[in-house]
Amino acid sequence: MKEKGNEVDAMAQANRMLALRLFGVSQARAQAVLKAAAAQGCPGLRLLSREEELVVCVTVRGAGSEAEADRIYRQWNEYFRQQFGPAVFGEGDTELADAALEALAKKNKLFVAADEATGHLLEGRIREKPEAAAVYDFGDHSYRHPTRANRLEPPRALLDKYPDCPVQPVAGRARQALALSGADWAVSYQPAKGVQPGFVLVCGAKTVYLHVLAPSVQPQMLAANWLLDMLRRLALGQELAERVQSFAYGKPAPLLPVRQTPLPAQNESAPRPAPVQPGSDAPADAWQKSPSAPVSRAANLRSAGRQLFDESAQLPEPPSRKRNPAGRILGSLVLVLFIAAVAFGVVWLTERPATQQMTGAGYGTADYDTAARDYLTKAQQGNSQVAAYLALPKLGGTLVYQPDAARPGQAIGLAVQAAQGDELARFVSAQQPGQTRTNVIVECPTGSIQQLSELDEEELLRDNCGFTLYTDGSTYRYKVAAVYYWDPAETGETAFNLYGLQDLSDQQAFLNFVLGIKARSLYEMPVDLEDADSFATLVADAADGSGRKLAVTGRLQRQDEAAFLLGKQITQADQPLLPLAMYEQTGEEIPSVETLNQYWMNWYATGGATSSDMQEESGMPQEDQLVEGIQPLDPNATPIPTLTLPPTDTPATATPKPSATPQPGTTPKPGATPKPGATDKPQATQAPDGSGTAQPTAAPQATPAPQATPAPQPTPTPTPSAGTITVTMNGVRQEMDLVECLAMIARNELGANAPIEAYKAQIVAAHSWILSQGGAPGVAGRQPSETIRQAAREVANQIVTYNGRVAFTPYFASAAFGTNPSEDVWGSSRPYLVAVESPYDQQYATNWQNTRVFTQQEVADRAMEKLGVDLYAYSEDPNEWFGDIVKNSSGYVTSLRLGTATITGQKLQENVLAGFSGRAIRSAAFDISYADGNFSITTYGYGHGCGLSQYGAWGYAANGWTYDQILAHYFPGTSLSTVG
């Protein structure tokens, strides 16, 4: 990415990202290492996984020093390489195929495939790689050779020696390929068949290396990964992964684990249960055993099953001995019972409801979709009452039955009755998914999806914040919009008629549904809602056995919407509306239903806009307002001076983290938006100077910018009567009690557990901003606590002034690397709206750094639509589309080039790349990178960045500053005055 013209981005330049790529180490082991690293202070840790390939990500910031960032980068790079050893195959964008081919080429090694299927598997991964031709024969000397191909058969002696071993024929064929080609290694992949799991092997001159594959909906990708990693390690002389076994060619091979449920050999993508794995609770000999040892009971049963259904099989004669007639009768009886059990099992497997049939691996991929639809089709062939298949990313899935599907006791077949019990997931009505303004409800008993009732736990919800319904020929993907407790028997103001809100074609019914689910949601979900949306709600029994329900409502993914699930952006709701019985149990006060509905109605009507968004849109007045009745807070006081900063490394005493399941009275951390925050932030107890009070240091008073022509004096705006103010609160224009209005705003902006001085700073800033607008500006509020009301009473009549006028005092969530001057937001300056430091934002803010991904085509389409710029005509290389990025001292982009157009970062944020659901760019402070057809825009801070940083104020207050000191810092040169 080309960036020119600025030397003010030292902080951003000091950022480093370490991405170590691993293969052959278990995710549990990787998580343990990361946990230990986090305990040692490793910054910005993340772990990504795909088909057993892992990426360890570390985000390093060197406090403005590139050298420091490099030092930390090298420190953790070395640490993780030591911890993971040979499992590390590269950094950054390095692919496993590249690493393997590079290792083979470096050591002048050659490998071949033992058969065409394996060759086809690998060629798709390596064909375009430059080193491939030097290390792989592409079948020319093995399975594609005109004369040698016919000789790729395992030796007959080997088959005779090990007649029942599935590994030996594959090893024999690989050994033949090795001998015919003169290569160093021959590789082979054997898909899963019946009770036999899939496996891969690499055959050398003397040793065969074997790995049994775990179940996967992308078995070929997983097999290729294992083959490439085994070749890479062998070429480099490294230790193979711990789950790779070896045996001497011609000697007994390890016994393969037995699958608990057989799979059709012709359909690799069919649902698969997990096989026995090393380290599991299964006996050790279930994993590794020589064929020379006694055959297991499972093997005996397989052999008996083959003989039972194969008429040509010759039953072995028992040793000659005197026959016992009673024994013969007993044996016959056992055989009859065995046949009956097999028959029952066939029927049961065909007709039983499928619970937990699909593993979470690959959820959302085309392979997973194909497997799910195939599974649904087969189930419908055996039972016409099957209507759909429901799948969640990590919880698996279940068949969903018609509303009138036969229940236990009805004559639908003995086997089905025995299997169904009362655990069928079923639709509540015959309404079809996907219809505009509908809410399809699926009842999910505990036995259908075991952990669905536990989605009130934040971590589990993050991993399962979407679900998919597969029906005849259609796939419906949903993003979870709300998770809430629901009591079907509840009446009165807090009741919610969920089952009565399935047809949402009526506008009032639609609004009742939207407001009902949002007011009750235990979590703030990063999913917006629109008039034409369609919904599905999963209803499960609450895990606490109270008789309540846990409802999970998903909004159907729109046609033009990316399929991203933004689990990391989920935060706990500030004050969800719970069932009445929960308040009765705890004695907590029930929040105002009217206030909640007003709030969420405003959220819905404004598309979820934040206070910062609304302030930015309403703009900055041409000049500060002259309001009647302004008096200096202290007539003898001079304007509050700019303060010196407290140390940012002050030790903090963390407050206990709230429960993952919000209960009445939960007090999460502040929100920077009209919606509440999620979790409590640690509050430091040590004051900046260690005495409990920050000591201001005088600084020169800022003076107004010179004006060429004196501005006309406006007529003073009458102030509201003492104790009242007119605002548009939650979308309703009204005259309100001043204290209650300001307390509601503070509660909404900072949540329920901010420091008192932060509340006061927010209250004074909000009061000043409202008066600066001169009308009835839109604000959002929530029901405050008595503590916040008391803070409002103490400062309700105070405002921020400059030269005797009410100051324009905007506020926002969190700053980037400092605050944004007003000219870079609204185009004109105020002497008190300049860039100041805000060091606590990174420590206290939620998602201070955030990345949004846009495809190359999305950027090109928007550039043409919004700017009339044809980026493909500008350059065929997307790396050249963005350039000439200029940032101010706080990291906000003031200018950039997109193709031939020069725009501001604010315009890119609010216009060009705005409107992508769930992918709003959170501030104009960002970096842009391009890779693999996607642009990644990493933002810092949240909001316009001008004026009072809410998280910054939280940090200052937690470290001993008073509200007047906080306001003096963010609005330098201003004074505090009273009004009314």
Short mmCIF file of N, CA and C in Angstrom, two decimals, residues 308-446:
data_model
loop_
_atom_site.label_atom_id
_atom_site.label_comp_id
_atom_site.label_asym_id
_atom_site.label_seq_id
_atom_site.Cartn_x
_atom_site.Cartn_y
_atom_site.Cartn_z
N LEU A 308 -22.09 -63.11 7.44
CA LEU A 308 -23.53 -63.24 7.58
C LEU A 308 -24.26 -62.84 6.31
N PHE A 309 -23.75 -61.81 5.63
CA PHE A 309 -24.46 -61.32 4.46
C PHE A 309 -23.77 -61.67 3.14
N ASP A 310 -22.72 -62.46 3.18
CA ASP A 310 -22.03 -62.87 1.96
C ASP A 310 -22.19 -64.38 1.81
N GLU A 311 -23.04 -64.76 0.84
CA GLU A 311 -23.37 -66.18 0.69
C GLU A 311 -22.15 -67.00 0.28
N SER A 312 -21.18 -66.37 -0.35
CA SER A 312 -20.01 -67.13 -0.82
C SER A 312 -18.98 -67.33 0.28
N ALA A 313 -19.19 -66.66 1.42
CA ALA A 313 -18.20 -66.79 2.49
C ALA A 313 -18.23 -68.19 3.06
N GLN A 314 -17.04 -68.71 3.35
CA GLN A 314 -16.92 -70.04 3.94
C GLN A 314 -16.71 -69.90 5.44
N LEU A 315 -17.70 -70.39 6.19
CA LEU A 315 -17.56 -70.34 7.65
C LEU A 315 -16.49 -71.32 8.09
N PRO A 316 -15.56 -70.92 8.90
CA PRO A 316 -14.50 -71.83 9.36
C PRO A 316 -15.09 -72.91 10.25
N GLU A 317 -14.61 -74.15 10.02
CA GLU A 317 -15.05 -75.26 10.86
C GLU A 317 -14.36 -75.20 12.21
N PRO A 318 -15.07 -75.40 13.26
CA PRO A 318 -14.42 -75.39 14.58
C PRO A 318 -13.57 -76.64 14.74
N PRO A 319 -12.67 -76.63 15.69
CA PRO A 319 -11.84 -77.82 15.93
C PRO A 319 -12.73 -79.02 16.24
N SER A 320 -12.26 -80.20 15.81
CA SER A 320 -13.03 -81.43 16.02
C SER A 320 -13.16 -81.71 17.51
N ARG A 321 -14.44 -81.71 17.98
CA ARG A 321 -14.71 -82.01 19.37
C ARG A 321 -16.15 -82.45 19.49
N LYS A 322 -16.52 -83.02 20.61
CA LYS A 322 -17.88 -83.50 20.83
C LYS A 322 -18.82 -82.31 20.92
N ARG A 323 -19.88 -82.33 20.14
CA ARG A 323 -20.81 -81.21 20.10
C ARG A 323 -21.81 -81.31 21.24
N ASN A 324 -22.14 -80.20 21.79
CA ASN A 324 -23.11 -80.09 22.88
C ASN A 324 -24.42 -79.58 22.30
N PRO A 325 -25.52 -80.42 22.30
CA PRO A 325 -26.78 -79.97 21.71
C PRO A 325 -27.29 -78.68 22.35
N ALA A 326 -27.17 -78.55 23.64
CA ALA A 326 -27.65 -77.33 24.29
C ALA A 326 -26.87 -76.11 23.79
N GLY A 327 -25.58 -76.33 23.60
CA GLY A 327 -24.77 -75.23 23.08
C GLY A 327 -25.19 -74.83 21.70
N ARG A 328 -25.54 -75.89 20.86
CA ARG A 328 -25.98 -75.57 19.50
C ARG A 328 -27.25 -74.74 19.54
N ILE A 329 -28.20 -75.12 20.43
CA ILE A 329 -29.45 -74.36 20.52
C ILE A 329 -29.18 -72.92 20.97
N LEU A 330 -28.31 -72.81 21.98
CA LEU A 330 -27.98 -71.46 22.46
C LEU A 330 -27.30 -70.64 21.38
N GLY A 331 -26.41 -71.29 20.63
CA GLY A 331 -25.74 -70.58 19.55
C GLY A 331 -26.71 -70.11 18.49
N SER A 332 -27.69 -70.99 18.15
CA SER A 332 -28.69 -70.60 17.16
C SER A 332 -29.49 -69.39 17.65
N LEU A 333 -29.85 -69.44 18.92
CA LEU A 333 -30.61 -68.32 19.49
C LEU A 333 -29.81 -67.03 19.43
N VAL A 334 -28.53 -67.11 19.77
CA VAL A 334 -27.67 -65.92 19.69
C VAL A 334 -27.60 -65.38 18.28
N LEU A 335 -27.50 -66.31 17.28
CA LEU A 335 -27.43 -65.88 15.89
C LEU A 335 -28.71 -65.17 15.47
N VAL A 336 -29.86 -65.73 15.87
CA VAL A 336 -31.14 -65.09 15.53
C VAL A 336 -31.22 -63.70 16.13
N LEU A 337 -30.82 -63.59 17.40
CA LEU A 337 -30.86 -62.28 18.05
C LEU A 337 -29.91 -61.29 17.38
N PHE A 338 -28.75 -61.81 16.94
CA PHE A 338 -27.79 -60.95 16.25
C PHE A 338 -28.37 -60.40 14.95
N ILE A 339 -29.01 -61.32 14.17
CA ILE A 339 -29.62 -60.89 12.90
C ILE A 339 -30.71 -59.86 13.17
N ALA A 340 -31.54 -60.09 14.21
CA ALA A 340 -32.60 -59.14 14.54
C ALA A 340 -32.02 -57.78 14.92
N ALA A 341 -30.94 -57.82 15.69
CA ALA A 341 -30.32 -56.55 16.10
C ALA A 341 -29.78 -55.78 14.90
N VAL A 342 -29.14 -56.52 13.95
CA VAL A 342 -28.64 -55.87 12.75
C VAL A 342 -29.78 -55.24 11.97
N ALA A 343 -30.89 -56.00 11.82
CA ALA A 343 -32.03 -55.48 11.08
C ALA A 343 -32.61 -54.24 11.74
N PHE A 344 -32.74 -54.29 13.08
CA PHE A 344 -33.26 -53.15 13.81
C PHE A 344 -32.33 -51.95 13.63
N GLY A 345 -31.03 -52.21 13.68
CA GLY A 345 -30.08 -51.12 13.52
C GLY A 345 -30.17 -50.47 12.17
N VAL A 346 -30.36 -51.28 11.11
CA VAL A 346 -30.49 -50.71 9.77
C VAL A 346 -31.70 -49.79 9.70
N VAL A 347 -32.84 -50.27 10.23
CA VAL A 347 -34.05 -49.46 10.22
C VAL A 347 -33.84 -48.19 11.04
N TRP A 348 -33.24 -48.34 12.22
CA TRP A 348 -33.05 -47.20 13.11
C TRP A 348 -32.14 -46.15 12.49
N LEU A 349 -31.04 -46.62 11.88
CA LEU A 349 -30.12 -45.68 11.25
C LEU A 349 -30.78 -44.96 10.09
N THR A 350 -31.73 -45.65 9.42
CA THR A 350 -32.40 -45.05 8.28
C THR A 350 -33.43 -44.02 8.70
N GLU A 351 -34.19 -44.33 9.78
CA GLU A 351 -35.34 -43.51 10.10
C GLU A 351 -35.18 -42.66 11.35
N ARG A 352 -34.14 -42.84 12.12
CA ARG A 352 -34.04 -42.13 13.39
C ARG A 352 -33.80 -40.65 13.13
N PRO A 353 -34.19 -39.80 14.07
CA PRO A 353 -33.87 -38.39 13.94
C PRO A 353 -32.38 -38.18 14.11
N ALA A 354 -31.81 -37.30 13.30
CA ALA A 354 -30.36 -37.09 13.36
C ALA A 354 -30.06 -35.94 14.30
N THR A 355 -29.43 -36.22 15.39
CA THR A 355 -28.99 -35.18 16.30
C THR A 355 -27.47 -35.21 16.33
N GLN A 356 -26.90 -34.01 16.22
CA GLN A 356 -25.44 -33.88 16.23
C GLN A 356 -24.80 -34.70 15.11
N GLN A 357 -25.42 -34.68 13.93
CA GLN A 357 -24.89 -35.52 12.86
C GLN A 357 -23.76 -34.85 12.09
N MET A 358 -23.84 -33.53 11.95
CA MET A 358 -22.81 -32.83 11.18
C MET A 358 -21.83 -32.19 12.15
N THR A 359 -20.55 -32.38 11.92
CA THR A 359 -19.57 -31.72 12.77
C THR A 359 -19.47 -30.26 12.37
N GLY A 360 -18.89 -29.45 13.25
CA GLY A 360 -18.79 -28.03 12.97
C GLY A 360 -17.73 -27.69 11.94
N ALA A 361 -16.82 -28.59 11.63
CA ALA A 361 -15.73 -28.29 10.70
C ALA A 361 -16.29 -27.92 9.35
N GLY A 362 -15.88 -26.76 8.85
CA GLY A 362 -16.27 -26.37 7.51
C GLY A 362 -17.62 -25.70 7.43
N TYR A 363 -18.27 -25.39 8.56
CA TYR A 363 -19.58 -24.74 8.52
C TYR A 363 -19.52 -23.51 7.63
N GLY A 364 -20.51 -23.38 6.76
CA GLY A 364 -20.58 -22.25 5.86
C GLY A 364 -19.89 -22.45 4.53
N THR A 365 -19.16 -23.57 4.36
CA THR A 365 -18.49 -23.84 3.10
C THR A 365 -19.41 -24.59 2.16
N ALA A 366 -19.04 -24.61 0.89
CA ALA A 366 -19.84 -25.32 -0.10
C ALA A 366 -19.87 -26.82 0.19
N ASP A 367 -18.74 -27.38 0.65
CA ASP A 367 -18.70 -28.80 0.97
C ASP A 367 -19.65 -29.14 2.10
N TYR A 368 -19.68 -28.29 3.11
CA TYR A 368 -20.59 -28.53 4.23
C TYR A 368 -22.05 -28.45 3.76
N ASP A 369 -22.34 -27.45 2.94
CA ASP A 369 -23.70 -27.30 2.43
C ASP A 369 -24.13 -28.53 1.64
N THR A 370 -23.23 -29.03 0.81
CA THR A 370 -23.55 -30.22 0.01
C THR A 370 -23.81 -31.42 0.91
N ALA A 371 -22.94 -31.60 1.93
CA ALA A 371 -23.12 -32.73 2.84
C ALA A 371 -24.44 -32.61 3.60
N ALA A 372 -24.78 -31.40 4.04
CA ALA A 372 -26.02 -31.22 4.81
C ALA A 372 -27.24 -31.48 3.94
N ARG A 373 -27.21 -31.00 2.71
CA ARG A 373 -28.37 -31.22 1.82
C ARG A 373 -28.50 -32.69 1.45
N ASP A 374 -27.36 -33.34 1.22
CA ASP A 374 -27.41 -34.78 0.93
C ASP A 374 -27.98 -35.55 2.10
N TYR A 375 -27.56 -35.17 3.30
CA TYR A 375 -28.05 -35.86 4.49
C TYR A 375 -29.55 -35.64 4.66
N LEU A 376 -29.99 -34.41 4.40
CA LEU A 376 -31.42 -34.10 4.50
C LEU A 376 -32.22 -34.92 3.49
N THR A 377 -31.72 -35.01 2.27
CA THR A 377 -32.43 -35.76 1.23
C THR A 377 -32.58 -37.22 1.61
N LYS A 378 -31.52 -37.82 2.13
CA LYS A 378 -31.60 -39.23 2.52
C LYS A 378 -32.57 -39.43 3.68
N ALA A 379 -32.57 -38.45 4.63
CA ALA A 379 -33.49 -38.56 5.75
C ALA A 379 -34.93 -38.45 5.29
N GLN A 380 -35.19 -37.57 4.32
CA GLN A 380 -36.55 -37.39 3.81
C GLN A 380 -37.02 -38.61 3.04
N GLN A 381 -36.09 -39.31 2.41
CA GLN A 381 -36.46 -40.53 1.70
C GLN A 381 -36.94 -41.61 2.67
N GLY A 382 -36.42 -41.58 3.90
CA GLY A 382 -36.82 -42.56 4.89
C GLY A 382 -37.97 -42.11 5.76
N ASN A 383 -38.24 -40.80 5.79
CA ASN A 383 -39.30 -40.27 6.64
C ASN A 383 -39.82 -38.97 6.03
N SER A 384 -41.04 -38.99 5.53
CA SER A 384 -41.61 -37.84 4.84
C SER A 384 -41.90 -36.68 5.78
N GLN A 385 -41.82 -36.91 7.09
CA GLN A 385 -42.12 -35.84 8.03
C GLN A 385 -40.89 -34.96 8.33
N VAL A 386 -39.74 -35.30 7.78
CA VAL A 386 -38.54 -34.47 7.94
C VAL A 386 -38.69 -33.25 7.03
N ALA A 387 -38.52 -32.06 7.60
CA ALA A 387 -38.74 -30.83 6.84
C ALA A 387 -37.46 -30.07 6.54
N ALA A 388 -36.46 -30.14 7.41
CA ALA A 388 -35.26 -29.31 7.24
C ALA A 388 -34.12 -29.88 8.05
N TYR A 389 -32.95 -29.32 7.86
CA TYR A 389 -31.79 -29.63 8.68
C TYR A 389 -31.28 -28.32 9.24
N LEU A 390 -31.12 -28.25 10.55
CA LEU A 390 -30.63 -27.07 11.26
C LEU A 390 -29.19 -27.29 11.67
N ALA A 391 -28.31 -26.32 11.35
CA ALA A 391 -26.89 -26.46 11.67
C ALA A 391 -26.36 -25.20 12.32
N LEU A 392 -25.51 -25.35 13.33
CA LEU A 392 -24.79 -24.25 13.96
C LEU A 392 -23.30 -24.50 13.81
N PRO A 393 -22.47 -23.43 13.81
CA PRO A 393 -21.04 -23.59 13.52
C PRO A 393 -20.31 -24.59 14.39
N LYS A 394 -20.54 -24.59 15.70
CA LYS A 394 -19.79 -25.45 16.60
C LYS A 394 -20.65 -26.48 17.33
N LEU A 395 -21.95 -26.31 17.31
CA LEU A 395 -22.83 -27.21 18.06
C LEU A 395 -23.39 -28.34 17.22
N GLY A 396 -23.00 -28.42 15.97
CA GLY A 396 -23.54 -29.47 15.12
C GLY A 396 -24.93 -29.11 14.63
N GLY A 397 -25.78 -30.12 14.48
CA GLY A 397 -27.11 -29.84 13.94
C GLY A 397 -28.09 -30.95 14.23
N THR A 398 -29.28 -30.79 13.69
CA THR A 398 -30.34 -31.76 13.90
C THR A 398 -31.36 -31.65 12.78
N LEU A 399 -32.04 -32.75 12.50
CA LEU A 399 -33.17 -32.70 11.59
C LEU A 399 -34.31 -31.95 12.26
N VAL A 400 -35.07 -31.22 11.47
CA VAL A 400 -36.24 -30.50 11.95
C VAL A 400 -37.47 -31.09 11.28
N TYR A 401 -38.48 -31.42 12.08
CA TYR A 401 -39.65 -32.13 11.58
C TYR A 401 -40.82 -31.17 11.37
N GLN A 402 -41.80 -31.63 10.60
CA GLN A 402 -43.02 -30.87 10.38
C GLN A 402 -43.74 -30.64 11.70
N PRO A 403 -44.57 -29.59 11.78
CA PRO A 403 -45.28 -29.32 13.04
C PRO A 403 -46.14 -30.48 13.52
N ASP A 404 -46.73 -31.21 12.58
CA ASP A 404 -47.62 -32.30 12.96
C ASP A 404 -46.94 -33.66 12.87
N ALA A 405 -45.61 -33.69 12.94
CA ALA A 405 -44.89 -34.97 12.86
C ALA A 405 -45.35 -35.89 13.99
N ALA A 406 -45.45 -37.19 13.68
CA ALA A 406 -45.96 -38.16 14.64
C ALA A 406 -45.12 -38.16 15.91
N ARG A 407 -45.79 -38.15 17.02
CA ARG A 407 -45.13 -38.19 18.32
C ARG A 407 -45.08 -39.61 18.85
N PRO A 408 -44.34 -39.88 19.90
CA PRO A 408 -44.25 -41.22 20.47
C PRO A 408 -45.64 -41.78 20.78
N GLY A 409 -45.81 -43.08 20.50
CA GLY A 409 -47.08 -43.74 20.76
C GLY A 409 -47.95 -43.87 19.54
N GLN A 410 -47.60 -43.12 18.47
CA GLN A 410 -48.37 -43.23 17.24
C GLN A 410 -47.73 -44.30 16.36
N ALA A 411 -48.55 -44.91 15.51
CA ALA A 411 -48.09 -46.06 14.73
C ALA A 411 -47.26 -45.60 13.55
N ILE A 412 -45.98 -45.41 13.80
CA ILE A 412 -45.10 -45.00 12.71
C ILE A 412 -43.91 -45.95 12.60
N GLY A 413 -43.99 -47.09 13.18
CA GLY A 413 -42.89 -48.04 13.09
C GLY A 413 -42.18 -48.17 14.41
N LEU A 414 -41.94 -49.41 14.82
CA LEU A 414 -41.35 -49.69 16.12
C LEU A 414 -39.99 -49.03 16.29
N ALA A 415 -39.16 -49.15 15.26
CA ALA A 415 -37.81 -48.62 15.40
C ALA A 415 -37.82 -47.11 15.56
N VAL A 416 -38.65 -46.43 14.79
CA VAL A 416 -38.70 -44.98 14.87
C VAL A 416 -39.24 -44.53 16.22
N GLN A 417 -40.26 -45.19 16.71
CA GLN A 417 -40.80 -44.85 18.02
C GLN A 417 -39.73 -44.96 19.09
N ALA A 418 -38.97 -46.04 19.04
CA ALA A 418 -37.95 -46.26 20.06
C ALA A 418 -36.87 -45.20 20.01
N ALA A 419 -36.60 -44.69 18.82
CA ALA A 419 -35.50 -43.74 18.68
C ALA A 419 -35.92 -42.31 18.96
N GLN A 420 -37.15 -41.96 18.63
CA GLN A 420 -37.54 -40.56 18.70
C GLN A 420 -37.65 -40.04 20.12
N GLY A 421 -38.27 -40.79 21.01
CA GLY A 421 -38.54 -40.25 22.33
C GLY A 421 -39.33 -38.96 22.17
N ASP A 422 -39.01 -37.95 22.96
CA ASP A 422 -39.68 -36.66 22.81
C ASP A 422 -38.67 -35.57 22.46
N GLU A 423 -37.63 -35.95 21.71
CA GLU A 423 -36.53 -35.03 21.45
C GLU A 423 -36.49 -34.55 20.01
N LEU A 424 -37.63 -34.54 19.32
CA LEU A 424 -37.65 -34.07 17.94
C LEU A 424 -37.66 -32.55 17.89
N ALA A 425 -36.76 -31.97 17.13
CA ALA A 425 -36.86 -30.54 16.81
C ALA A 425 -37.93 -30.40 15.74
N ARG A 426 -38.80 -29.41 15.88
CA ARG A 426 -39.88 -29.27 14.91
C ARG A 426 -40.26 -27.81 14.74
N PHE A 427 -40.78 -27.50 13.53
CA PHE A 427 -41.34 -26.17 13.29
C PHE A 427 -42.64 -26.02 14.07
N VAL A 428 -42.90 -24.80 14.53
CA VAL A 428 -44.13 -24.54 15.26
C VAL A 428 -45.31 -24.39 14.33
N SER A 429 -45.06 -23.86 13.12
CA SER A 429 -46.14 -23.68 12.14
C SER A 429 -45.63 -24.10 10.78
N ALA A 430 -46.54 -24.10 9.81
CA ALA A 430 -46.18 -24.53 8.45
C ALA A 430 -45.56 -23.41 7.64
N GLN A 431 -45.29 -22.26 8.25
CA GLN A 431 -44.71 -21.13 7.54
C GLN A 431 -43.32 -21.48 7.01
N GLN A 432 -43.05 -21.09 5.77
CA GLN A 432 -41.79 -21.42 5.14
C GLN A 432 -40.72 -20.37 5.47
N PRO A 433 -39.47 -20.81 5.69
CA PRO A 433 -38.39 -19.85 5.95
C PRO A 433 -38.16 -18.95 4.74
N GLY A 434 -37.58 -17.77 4.99
CA GLY A 434 -37.15 -16.90 3.90
C GLY A 434 -38.18 -15.91 3.41
N GLN A 435 -39.42 -16.02 3.85
CA GLN A 435 -40.43 -15.08 3.39
C GLN A 435 -40.26 -13.74 4.11
N THR A 436 -40.42 -12.65 3.37
CA THR A 436 -40.26 -11.32 3.94
C THR A 436 -41.22 -11.12 5.11
N ARG A 437 -40.70 -10.52 6.16
CA ARG A 437 -41.49 -10.18 7.35
C ARG A 437 -42.18 -11.40 7.95
N THR A 438 -41.42 -12.43 8.16
CA THR A 438 -41.92 -13.59 8.88
C THR A 438 -40.91 -13.97 9.95
N ASN A 439 -41.38 -14.67 10.95
CA ASN A 439 -40.52 -15.21 12.00
C ASN A 439 -40.84 -16.68 12.15
N VAL A 440 -40.01 -17.54 11.56
CA VAL A 440 -40.20 -18.98 11.64
C VAL A 440 -39.64 -19.47 12.97
N ILE A 441 -40.42 -20.24 13.71
CA ILE A 441 -39.99 -20.71 15.03
C ILE A 441 -39.71 -22.20 15.00
N VAL A 442 -38.57 -22.60 15.54
CA VAL A 442 -38.18 -24.00 15.64
C VAL A 442 -38.03 -24.34 17.12
N GLU A 443 -38.83 -25.25 17.61
CA GLU A 443 -38.69 -25.75 18.97
C GLU A 443 -37.59 -26.80 19.01
N CYS A 444 -36.62 -26.62 19.89
CA CYS A 444 -35.45 -27.50 19.94
C CYS A 444 -35.33 -28.11 21.34
N PRO A 445 -35.91 -29.29 21.58
CA PRO A 445 -35.74 -29.95 22.88
C PRO A 445 -34.26 -30.22 23.16
N THR A 446 -33.97 -30.45 24.41
CA THR A 446 -32.58 -30.62 24.84
C THR A 446 -31.86 -31.70 24.05
#
